[in-house]
CSV table of C-alpha atoms in Angstrom, one decimal:
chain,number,residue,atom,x,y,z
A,10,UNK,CA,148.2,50.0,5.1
A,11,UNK,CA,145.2,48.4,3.4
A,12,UNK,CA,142.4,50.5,2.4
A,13,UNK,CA,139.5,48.1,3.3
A,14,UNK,CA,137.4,48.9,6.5
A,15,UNK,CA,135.9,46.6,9.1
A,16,UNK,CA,132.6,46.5,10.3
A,17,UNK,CA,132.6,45.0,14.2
A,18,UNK,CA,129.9,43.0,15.0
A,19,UNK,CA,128.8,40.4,16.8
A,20,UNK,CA,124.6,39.5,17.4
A,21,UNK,CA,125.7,38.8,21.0
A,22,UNK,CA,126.2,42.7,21.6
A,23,UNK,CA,122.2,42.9,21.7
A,24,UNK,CA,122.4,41.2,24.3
A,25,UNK,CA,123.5,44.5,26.0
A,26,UNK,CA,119.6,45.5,27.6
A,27,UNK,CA,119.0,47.2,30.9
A,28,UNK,CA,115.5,45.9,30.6
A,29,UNK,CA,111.6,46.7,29.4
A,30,UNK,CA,111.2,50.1,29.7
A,31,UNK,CA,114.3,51.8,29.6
A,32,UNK,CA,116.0,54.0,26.9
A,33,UNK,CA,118.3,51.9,25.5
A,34,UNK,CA,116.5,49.5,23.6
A,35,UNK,CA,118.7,46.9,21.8
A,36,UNK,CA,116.3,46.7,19.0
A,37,UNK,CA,118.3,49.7,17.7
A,38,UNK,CA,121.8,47.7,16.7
A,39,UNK,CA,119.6,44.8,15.3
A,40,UNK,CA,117.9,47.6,13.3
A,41,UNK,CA,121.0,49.2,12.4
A,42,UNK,CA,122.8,46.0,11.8
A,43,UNK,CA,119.1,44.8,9.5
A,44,UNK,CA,119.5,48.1,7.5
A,45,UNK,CA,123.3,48.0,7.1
A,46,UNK,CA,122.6,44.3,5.0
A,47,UNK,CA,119.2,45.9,3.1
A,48,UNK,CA,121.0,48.4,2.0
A,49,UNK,CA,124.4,46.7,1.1
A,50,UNK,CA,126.0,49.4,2.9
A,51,UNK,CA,128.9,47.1,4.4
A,52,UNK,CA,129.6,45.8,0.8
A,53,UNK,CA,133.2,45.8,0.8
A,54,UNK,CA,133.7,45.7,4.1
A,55,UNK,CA,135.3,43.2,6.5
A,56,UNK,CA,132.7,42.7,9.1
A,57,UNK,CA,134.9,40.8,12.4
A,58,UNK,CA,133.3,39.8,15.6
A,59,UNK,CA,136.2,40.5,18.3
A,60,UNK,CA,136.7,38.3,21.2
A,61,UNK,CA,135.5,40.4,24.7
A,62,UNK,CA,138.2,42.3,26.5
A,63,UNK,CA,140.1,40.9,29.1
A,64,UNK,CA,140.9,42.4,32.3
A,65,UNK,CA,144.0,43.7,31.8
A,66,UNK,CA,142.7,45.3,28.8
A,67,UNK,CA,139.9,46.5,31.0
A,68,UNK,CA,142.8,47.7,33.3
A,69,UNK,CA,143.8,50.2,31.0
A,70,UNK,CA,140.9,52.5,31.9
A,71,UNK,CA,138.7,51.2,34.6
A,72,UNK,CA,140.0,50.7,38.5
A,73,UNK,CA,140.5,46.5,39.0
A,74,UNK,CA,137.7,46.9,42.2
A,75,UNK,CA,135.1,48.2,39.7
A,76,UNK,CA,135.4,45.8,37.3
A,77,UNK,CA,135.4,42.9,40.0
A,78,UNK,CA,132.0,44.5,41.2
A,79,UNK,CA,130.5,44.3,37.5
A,80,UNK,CA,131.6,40.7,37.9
A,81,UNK,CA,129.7,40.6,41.0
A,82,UNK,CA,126.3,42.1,39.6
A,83,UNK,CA,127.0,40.3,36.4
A,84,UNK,CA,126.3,36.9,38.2
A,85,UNK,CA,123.8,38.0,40.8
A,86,UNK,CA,122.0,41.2,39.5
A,87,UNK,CA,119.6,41.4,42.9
A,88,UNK,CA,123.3,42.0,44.6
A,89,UNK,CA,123.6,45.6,43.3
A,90,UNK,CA,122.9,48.5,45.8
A,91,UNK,CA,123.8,51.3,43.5
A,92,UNK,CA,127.3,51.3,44.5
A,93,UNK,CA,129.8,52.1,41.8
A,94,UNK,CA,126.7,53.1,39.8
A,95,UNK,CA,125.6,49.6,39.4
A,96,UNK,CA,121.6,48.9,40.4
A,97,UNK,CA,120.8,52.3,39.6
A,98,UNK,CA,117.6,54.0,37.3
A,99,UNK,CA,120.1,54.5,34.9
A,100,UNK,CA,122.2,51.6,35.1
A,101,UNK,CA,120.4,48.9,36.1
A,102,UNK,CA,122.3,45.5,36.8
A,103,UNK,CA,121.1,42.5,34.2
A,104,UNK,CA,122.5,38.9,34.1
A,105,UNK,CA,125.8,38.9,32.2
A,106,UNK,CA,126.4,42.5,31.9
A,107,UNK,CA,130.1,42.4,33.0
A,108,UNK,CA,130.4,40.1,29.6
A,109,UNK,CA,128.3,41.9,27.2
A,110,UNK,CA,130.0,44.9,28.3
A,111,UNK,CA,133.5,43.3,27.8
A,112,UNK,CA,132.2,42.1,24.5
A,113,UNK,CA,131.6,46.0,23.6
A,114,UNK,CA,134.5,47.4,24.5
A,115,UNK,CA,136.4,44.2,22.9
A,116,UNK,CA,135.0,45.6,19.5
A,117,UNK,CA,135.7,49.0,19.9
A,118,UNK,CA,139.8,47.6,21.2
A,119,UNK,CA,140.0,45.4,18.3
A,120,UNK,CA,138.8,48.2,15.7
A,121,UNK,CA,141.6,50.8,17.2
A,122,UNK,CA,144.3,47.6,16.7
A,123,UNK,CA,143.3,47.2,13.1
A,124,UNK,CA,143.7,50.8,12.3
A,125,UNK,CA,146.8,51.3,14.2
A,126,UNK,CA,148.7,48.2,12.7
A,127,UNK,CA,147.5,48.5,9.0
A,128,UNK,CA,144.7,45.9,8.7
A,129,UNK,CA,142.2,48.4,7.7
A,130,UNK,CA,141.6,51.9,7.4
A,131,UNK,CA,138.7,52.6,8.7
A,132,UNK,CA,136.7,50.6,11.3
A,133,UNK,CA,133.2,51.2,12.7
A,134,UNK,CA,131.4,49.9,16.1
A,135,UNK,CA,127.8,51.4,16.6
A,136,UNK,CA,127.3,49.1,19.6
A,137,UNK,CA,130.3,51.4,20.9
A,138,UNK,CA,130.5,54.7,22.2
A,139,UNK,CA,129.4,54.2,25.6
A,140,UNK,CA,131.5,57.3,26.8
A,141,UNK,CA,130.1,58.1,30.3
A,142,UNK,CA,131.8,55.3,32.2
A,143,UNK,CA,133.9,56.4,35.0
A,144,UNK,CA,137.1,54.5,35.8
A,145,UNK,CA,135.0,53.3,39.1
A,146,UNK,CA,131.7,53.6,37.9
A,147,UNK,CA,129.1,53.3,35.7
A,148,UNK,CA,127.2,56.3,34.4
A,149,UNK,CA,124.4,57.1,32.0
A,150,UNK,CA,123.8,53.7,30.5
A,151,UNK,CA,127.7,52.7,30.2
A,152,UNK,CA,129.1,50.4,32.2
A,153,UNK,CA,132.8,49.7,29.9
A,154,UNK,CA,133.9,53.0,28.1
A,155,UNK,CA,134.8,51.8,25.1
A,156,UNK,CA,136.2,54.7,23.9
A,157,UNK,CA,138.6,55.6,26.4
A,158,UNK,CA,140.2,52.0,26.2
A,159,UNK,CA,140.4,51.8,22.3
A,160,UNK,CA,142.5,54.8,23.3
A,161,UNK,CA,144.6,53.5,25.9
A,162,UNK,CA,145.1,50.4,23.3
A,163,UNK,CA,146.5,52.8,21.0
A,164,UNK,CA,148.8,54.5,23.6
A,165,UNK,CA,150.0,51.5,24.6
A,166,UNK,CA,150.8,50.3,21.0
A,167,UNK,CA,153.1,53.7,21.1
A,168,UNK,CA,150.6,56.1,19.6
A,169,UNK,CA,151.4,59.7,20.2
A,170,UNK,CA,148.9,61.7,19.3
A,171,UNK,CA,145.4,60.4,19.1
A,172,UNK,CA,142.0,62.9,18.7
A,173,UNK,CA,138.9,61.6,19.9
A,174,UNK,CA,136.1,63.7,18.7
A,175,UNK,CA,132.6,63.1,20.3
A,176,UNK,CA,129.0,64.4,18.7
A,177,UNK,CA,126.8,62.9,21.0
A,178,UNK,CA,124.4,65.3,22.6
A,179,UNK,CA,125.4,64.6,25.9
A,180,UNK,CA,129.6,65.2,27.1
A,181,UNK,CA,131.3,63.2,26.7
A,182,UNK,CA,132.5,63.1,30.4
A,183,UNK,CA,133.9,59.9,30.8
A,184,UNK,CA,137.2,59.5,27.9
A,185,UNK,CA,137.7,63.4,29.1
A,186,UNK,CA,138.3,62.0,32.3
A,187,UNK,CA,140.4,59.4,31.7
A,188,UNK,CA,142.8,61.7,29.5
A,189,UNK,CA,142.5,64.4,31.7
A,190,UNK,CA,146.1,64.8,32.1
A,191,UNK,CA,147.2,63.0,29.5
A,192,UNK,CA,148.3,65.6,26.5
A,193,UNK,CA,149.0,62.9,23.8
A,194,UNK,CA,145.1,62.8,24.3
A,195,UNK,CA,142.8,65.6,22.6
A,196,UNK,CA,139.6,65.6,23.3
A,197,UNK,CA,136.6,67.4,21.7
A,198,UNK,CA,133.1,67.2,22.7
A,199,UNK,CA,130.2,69.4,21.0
A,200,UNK,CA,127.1,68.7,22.9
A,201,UNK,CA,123.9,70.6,24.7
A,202,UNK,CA,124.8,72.8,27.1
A,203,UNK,CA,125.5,71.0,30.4
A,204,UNK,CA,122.9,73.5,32.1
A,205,UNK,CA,120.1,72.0,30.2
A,206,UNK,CA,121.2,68.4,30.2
A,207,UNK,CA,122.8,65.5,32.0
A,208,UNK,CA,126.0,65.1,32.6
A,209,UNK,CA,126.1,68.5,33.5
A,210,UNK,CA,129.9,68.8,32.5
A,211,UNK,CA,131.3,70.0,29.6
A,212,UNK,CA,131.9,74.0,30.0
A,213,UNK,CA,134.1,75.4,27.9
A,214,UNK,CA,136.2,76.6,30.8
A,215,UNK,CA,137.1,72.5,31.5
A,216,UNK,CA,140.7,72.5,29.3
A,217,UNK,CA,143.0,69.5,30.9
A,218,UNK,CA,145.4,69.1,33.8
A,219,UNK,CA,147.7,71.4,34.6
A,220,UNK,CA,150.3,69.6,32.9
A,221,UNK,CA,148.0,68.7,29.6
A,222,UNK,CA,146.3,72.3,29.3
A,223,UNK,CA,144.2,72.3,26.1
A,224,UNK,CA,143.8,68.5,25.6
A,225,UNK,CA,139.5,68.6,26.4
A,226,UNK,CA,137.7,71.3,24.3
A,227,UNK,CA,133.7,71.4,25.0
A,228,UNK,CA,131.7,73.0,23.0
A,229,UNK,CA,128.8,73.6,24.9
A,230,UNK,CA,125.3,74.5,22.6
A,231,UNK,CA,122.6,75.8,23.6
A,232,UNK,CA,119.4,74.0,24.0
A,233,UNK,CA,117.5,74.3,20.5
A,234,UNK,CA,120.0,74.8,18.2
A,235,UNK,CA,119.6,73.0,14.8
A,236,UNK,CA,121.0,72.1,11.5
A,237,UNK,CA,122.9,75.4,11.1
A,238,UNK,CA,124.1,76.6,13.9
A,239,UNK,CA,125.5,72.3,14.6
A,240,UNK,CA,127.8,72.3,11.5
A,241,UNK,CA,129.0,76.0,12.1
A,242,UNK,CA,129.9,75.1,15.7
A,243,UNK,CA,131.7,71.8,14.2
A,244,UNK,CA,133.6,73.3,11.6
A,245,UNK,CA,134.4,76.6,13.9
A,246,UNK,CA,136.6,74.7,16.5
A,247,UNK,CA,137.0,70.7,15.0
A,248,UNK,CA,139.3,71.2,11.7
A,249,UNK,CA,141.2,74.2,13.2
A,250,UNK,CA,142.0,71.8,16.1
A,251,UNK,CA,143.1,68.8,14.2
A,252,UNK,CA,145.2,70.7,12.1
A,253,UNK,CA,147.2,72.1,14.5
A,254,UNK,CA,147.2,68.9,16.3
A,255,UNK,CA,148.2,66.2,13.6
A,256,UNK,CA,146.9,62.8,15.3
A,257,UNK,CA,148.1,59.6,14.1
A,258,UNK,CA,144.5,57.8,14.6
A,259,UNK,CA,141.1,60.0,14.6
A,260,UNK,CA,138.4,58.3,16.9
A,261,UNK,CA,135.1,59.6,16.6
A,262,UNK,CA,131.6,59.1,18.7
A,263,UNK,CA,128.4,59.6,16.9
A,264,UNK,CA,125.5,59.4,19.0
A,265,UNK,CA,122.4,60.3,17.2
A,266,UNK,CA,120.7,61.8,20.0
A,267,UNK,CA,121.3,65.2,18.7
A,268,UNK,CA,118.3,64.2,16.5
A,269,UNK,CA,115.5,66.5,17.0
A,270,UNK,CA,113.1,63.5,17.7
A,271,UNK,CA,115.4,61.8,20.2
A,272,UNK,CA,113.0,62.0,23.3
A,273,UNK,CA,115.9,62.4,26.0
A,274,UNK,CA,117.7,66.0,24.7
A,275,UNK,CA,116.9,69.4,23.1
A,276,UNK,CA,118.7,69.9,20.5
A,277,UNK,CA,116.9,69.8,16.8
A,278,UNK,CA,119.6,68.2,14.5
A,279,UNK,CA,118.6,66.6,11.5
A,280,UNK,CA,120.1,63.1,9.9
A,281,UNK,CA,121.0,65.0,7.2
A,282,UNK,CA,123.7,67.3,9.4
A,283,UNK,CA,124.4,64.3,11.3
A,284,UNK,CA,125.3,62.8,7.7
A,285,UNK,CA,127.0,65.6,7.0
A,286,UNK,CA,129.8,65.5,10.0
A,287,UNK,CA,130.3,61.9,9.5
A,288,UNK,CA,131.4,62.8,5.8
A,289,UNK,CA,133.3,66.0,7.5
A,290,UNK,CA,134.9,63.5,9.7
A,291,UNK,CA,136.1,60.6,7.5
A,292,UNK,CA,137.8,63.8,5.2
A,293,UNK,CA,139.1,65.1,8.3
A,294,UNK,CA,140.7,61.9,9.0
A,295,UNK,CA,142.4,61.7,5.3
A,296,UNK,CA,143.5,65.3,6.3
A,297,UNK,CA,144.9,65.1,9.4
A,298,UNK,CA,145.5,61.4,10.3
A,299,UNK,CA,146.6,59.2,7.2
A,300,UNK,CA,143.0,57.9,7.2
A,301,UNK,CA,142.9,56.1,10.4
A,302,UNK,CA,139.8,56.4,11.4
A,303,UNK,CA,137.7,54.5,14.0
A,304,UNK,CA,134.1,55.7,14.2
A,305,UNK,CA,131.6,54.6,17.2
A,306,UNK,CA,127.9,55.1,18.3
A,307,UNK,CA,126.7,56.0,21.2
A,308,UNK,CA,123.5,57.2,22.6
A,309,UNK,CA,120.5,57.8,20.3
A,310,UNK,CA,117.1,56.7,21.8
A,311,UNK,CA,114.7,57.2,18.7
A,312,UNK,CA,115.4,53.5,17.9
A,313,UNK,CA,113.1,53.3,14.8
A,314,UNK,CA,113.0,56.4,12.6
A,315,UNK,CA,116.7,57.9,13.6
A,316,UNK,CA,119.5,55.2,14.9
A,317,UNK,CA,120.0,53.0,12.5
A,318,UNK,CA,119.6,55.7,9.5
A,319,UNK,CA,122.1,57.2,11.3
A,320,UNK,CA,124.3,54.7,11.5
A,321,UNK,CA,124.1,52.8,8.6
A,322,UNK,CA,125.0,56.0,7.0
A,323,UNK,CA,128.3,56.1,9.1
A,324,UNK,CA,129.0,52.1,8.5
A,325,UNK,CA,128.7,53.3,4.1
A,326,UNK,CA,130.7,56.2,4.7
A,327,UNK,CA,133.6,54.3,6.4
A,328,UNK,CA,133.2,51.2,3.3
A,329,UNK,CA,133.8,54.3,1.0
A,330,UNK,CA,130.2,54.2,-0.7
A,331,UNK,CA,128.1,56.5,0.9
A,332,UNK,CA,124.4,56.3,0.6
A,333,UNK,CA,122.3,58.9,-1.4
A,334,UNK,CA,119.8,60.6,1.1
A,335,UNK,CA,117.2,60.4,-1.2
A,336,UNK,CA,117.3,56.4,-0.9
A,337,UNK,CA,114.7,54.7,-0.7
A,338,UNK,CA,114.7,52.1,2.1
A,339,UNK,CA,113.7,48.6,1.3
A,340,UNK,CA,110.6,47.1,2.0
A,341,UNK,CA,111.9,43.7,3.7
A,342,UNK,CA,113.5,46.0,6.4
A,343,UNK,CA,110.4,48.5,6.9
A,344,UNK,CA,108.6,45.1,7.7
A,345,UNK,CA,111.3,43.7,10.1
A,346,UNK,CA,110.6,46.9,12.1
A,347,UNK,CA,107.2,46.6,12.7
A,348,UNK,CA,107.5,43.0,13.1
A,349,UNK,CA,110.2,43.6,16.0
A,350,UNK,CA,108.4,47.1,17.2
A,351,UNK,CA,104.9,47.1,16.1
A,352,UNK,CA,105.8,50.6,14.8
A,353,UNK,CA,106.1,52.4,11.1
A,354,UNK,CA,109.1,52.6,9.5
A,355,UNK,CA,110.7,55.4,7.8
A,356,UNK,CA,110.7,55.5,3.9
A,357,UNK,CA,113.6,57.1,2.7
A,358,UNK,CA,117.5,57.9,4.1
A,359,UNK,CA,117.0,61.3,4.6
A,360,UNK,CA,114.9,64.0,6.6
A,361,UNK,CA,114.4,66.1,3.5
A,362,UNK,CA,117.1,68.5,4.8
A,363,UNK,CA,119.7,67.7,2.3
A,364,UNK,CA,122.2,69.4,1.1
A,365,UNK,CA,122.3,71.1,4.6
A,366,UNK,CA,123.7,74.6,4.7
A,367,UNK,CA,125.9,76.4,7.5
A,368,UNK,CA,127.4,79.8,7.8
A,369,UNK,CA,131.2,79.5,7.8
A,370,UNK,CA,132.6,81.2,10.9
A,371,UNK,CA,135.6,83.2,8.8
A,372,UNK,CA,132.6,85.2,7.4
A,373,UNK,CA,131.8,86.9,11.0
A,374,UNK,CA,130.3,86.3,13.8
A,375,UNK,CA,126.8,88.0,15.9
A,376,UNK,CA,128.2,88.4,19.4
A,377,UNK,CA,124.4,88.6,20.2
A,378,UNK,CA,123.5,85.4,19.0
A,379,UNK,CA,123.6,82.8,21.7
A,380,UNK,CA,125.0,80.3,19.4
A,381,UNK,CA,127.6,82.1,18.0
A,382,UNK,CA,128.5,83.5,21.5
A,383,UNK,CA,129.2,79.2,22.5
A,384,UNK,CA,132.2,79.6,19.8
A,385,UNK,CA,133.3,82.3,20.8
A,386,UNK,CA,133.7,80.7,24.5
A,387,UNK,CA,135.7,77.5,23.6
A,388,UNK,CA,138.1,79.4,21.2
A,389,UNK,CA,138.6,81.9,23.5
A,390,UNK,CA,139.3,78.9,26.2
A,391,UNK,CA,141.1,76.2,24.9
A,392,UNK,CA,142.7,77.4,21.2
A,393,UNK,CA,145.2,79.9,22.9
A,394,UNK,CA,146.5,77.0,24.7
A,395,UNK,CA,147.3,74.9,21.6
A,396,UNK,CA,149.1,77.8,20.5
A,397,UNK,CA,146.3,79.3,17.9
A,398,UNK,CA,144.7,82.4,17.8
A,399,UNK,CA,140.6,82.8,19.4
């Protein structure tokens, strides 16, 4: 197996814009993409612009009448009604979207084949990780899960096992769905609890089919929680887990959203932590899956100050030269931001949390404290059914 990684990337994934004034700005993967080359962070790496998938690759997750309706809006966008999810606040139809979105999930496919055949080790997409789509339907800004069909490539190259581990701070509803009775798929999403935040899914109590008990896990936090309580809740359920489970191929989201100045969630997460579980996740994927290791985005809507720190630490991680937090981020980039934005720029790689700090969970638990009592929930739920003790 080679040891380099790949970088995925192609310019034409900005192209991926539901419009003016909604959430997901595009500016944030030209950012990220900007940063990633100020900071040499891909240095090493093999950066590969993958063709868009096809429709039978499309197929492997997503029903053949939805994706002829993206078609549809693709090439007239004053078509969509909100049927399927397309047209809607959240979703709205643009001009090319079914080939944008193609183009997406082409990366994310093509990064899953690399790892999976031995052309690289590790392989990032932060344009990916668009993990809400339905198999006939788009949800919450995704119209192609990308994720789910990396997955279903890697099945259908004869993977056995594959763990798909998702940070965002929303569920990650849409690959748990699409693996729901699947047990060669495990799924693990930590996120805000779905009472305080869309998609309002994710209890712990939601555990797989009947015949794949204990492939989804959901970890569901409560709103507020921070630094400390995000990496004890990671490292209470997410090694234990893989351990026990031994995938071949480790695919993780990172949406940044967790960040506690992302404007659409409530949880207070620094980039420091969320530095911190992209390092616990490439050693987790030495530990537990030979290395293979694809990494993803996802949603993150603070698209100055938090994605693209974010992310460019994940794209160094994965090239095997991670970037000190104390950096100091260079001036030609803090001037392409306000250029593009009209907004300052950050000054450094770091929130000033680091080295972040975390109870370990073999040291006791508070069954009074809220956080604490969200472990306690998903052990007792799901690790009984893959055999290990709550």
């Amino acid at each position: 197996m080679s040891g380099r990684a790949q970088l995925m990337w192609d310019e034409a994934v900005t192209g991926y814009d539901f419009g003016r004034d909604h959430p997901m700005d595009p500016v944030r993967l030209a950012l990220t993409r900007g940063l990633v080359d100020a900071l040499g962070a891909a240095r090493g790496m093999d950066v590969v612009a993958a063709r868009a998938a096809g429709e039978s690759t499309l197929r492997l997750v997503h029903r053949e009448d939805y994706v002829e309706a993206v078609k549809a809006v693709s090439a007239d966008p004053a078509s969509a009604d909100g049927s399927y999810g397309l047209g809607t606040e959240d979703d709205p139809a643009f001009a090319g979207m079914h080939e944008v979105s193609a183009l997406i999930a082409g990366q994310s496919v093509a990064a899953a084949e690399a790892v999976w055949h031995g052309g690289a080790l590790h392989a990032v997409n932060f344009a990916g990780g668009l993990h809400h789509a339905m198999p006939g339907a788009a949800s919450g800004f995704c119209v192609y899960n990308d994720p789910a069909l990396a997955i279903a490539r890697l099945l259908e190259l004869g993977a056995e096992r594959v763990a798909y581990v998702d940070v965002d701070v929303h569920h990650g509803d849409g690959v748990q769905a699409a693996f729901w009775e699947d047990p060669r798929v495990l799924t693990i999403s930590l996120h805000e609890h779905p009472r305080t935040l869309f998609p309002q899914t994710g209890w712990p109590e939601e555990t797989g089919a009947e015949d794949a008990e204990g492939s989804a896990v959901n970890v569901a936090l409560p709103a507020g929680t921070g630094d400390a309580g995000w990496l004890r809740a990671f490292h209470a359920v997410v090694p234990e887990l893989l351990a026990g489970f031994r995938p071949q191929v480790l695919v993780t989201q990172h949406g940044a959203d967790t960040h506690f100045e992302d404007p659409l969630a409530h949880l207070a997460v620094s980039l420091d932590a969320q530095r911190a579980v992209q390092l616990a996740c490439h050693e987790l994927a030495h530990q537990y899956a030979d290395g293979r290791w694809v990494a993803l985005g996802g949603g993150g809507y603070a698209v100055v100050d938090v994605v693209p720190r974010s992310w460019t630490h994940l794209v160094a991680i994965a090239a095997g030269r991670p970037v000190e937090p104390a950096t100091v981020i260079p001036e030609s980039w803090r001037q392409e931001v306000y250029a593009r934005t009209r907004q300052p720029a950050p000054m450094r790689m770091t929130d000033g949390r680091w080295p972040v700090s975390w109870k370990d969970w073999e040291d006791g638990y508070d069954p009074a404290d809220r956080l604490d009592q969200a472990i306690v929930a998903v052990r007792r739920a799901a690790f009984p059914l893959r055999g290990l003790l709550a």
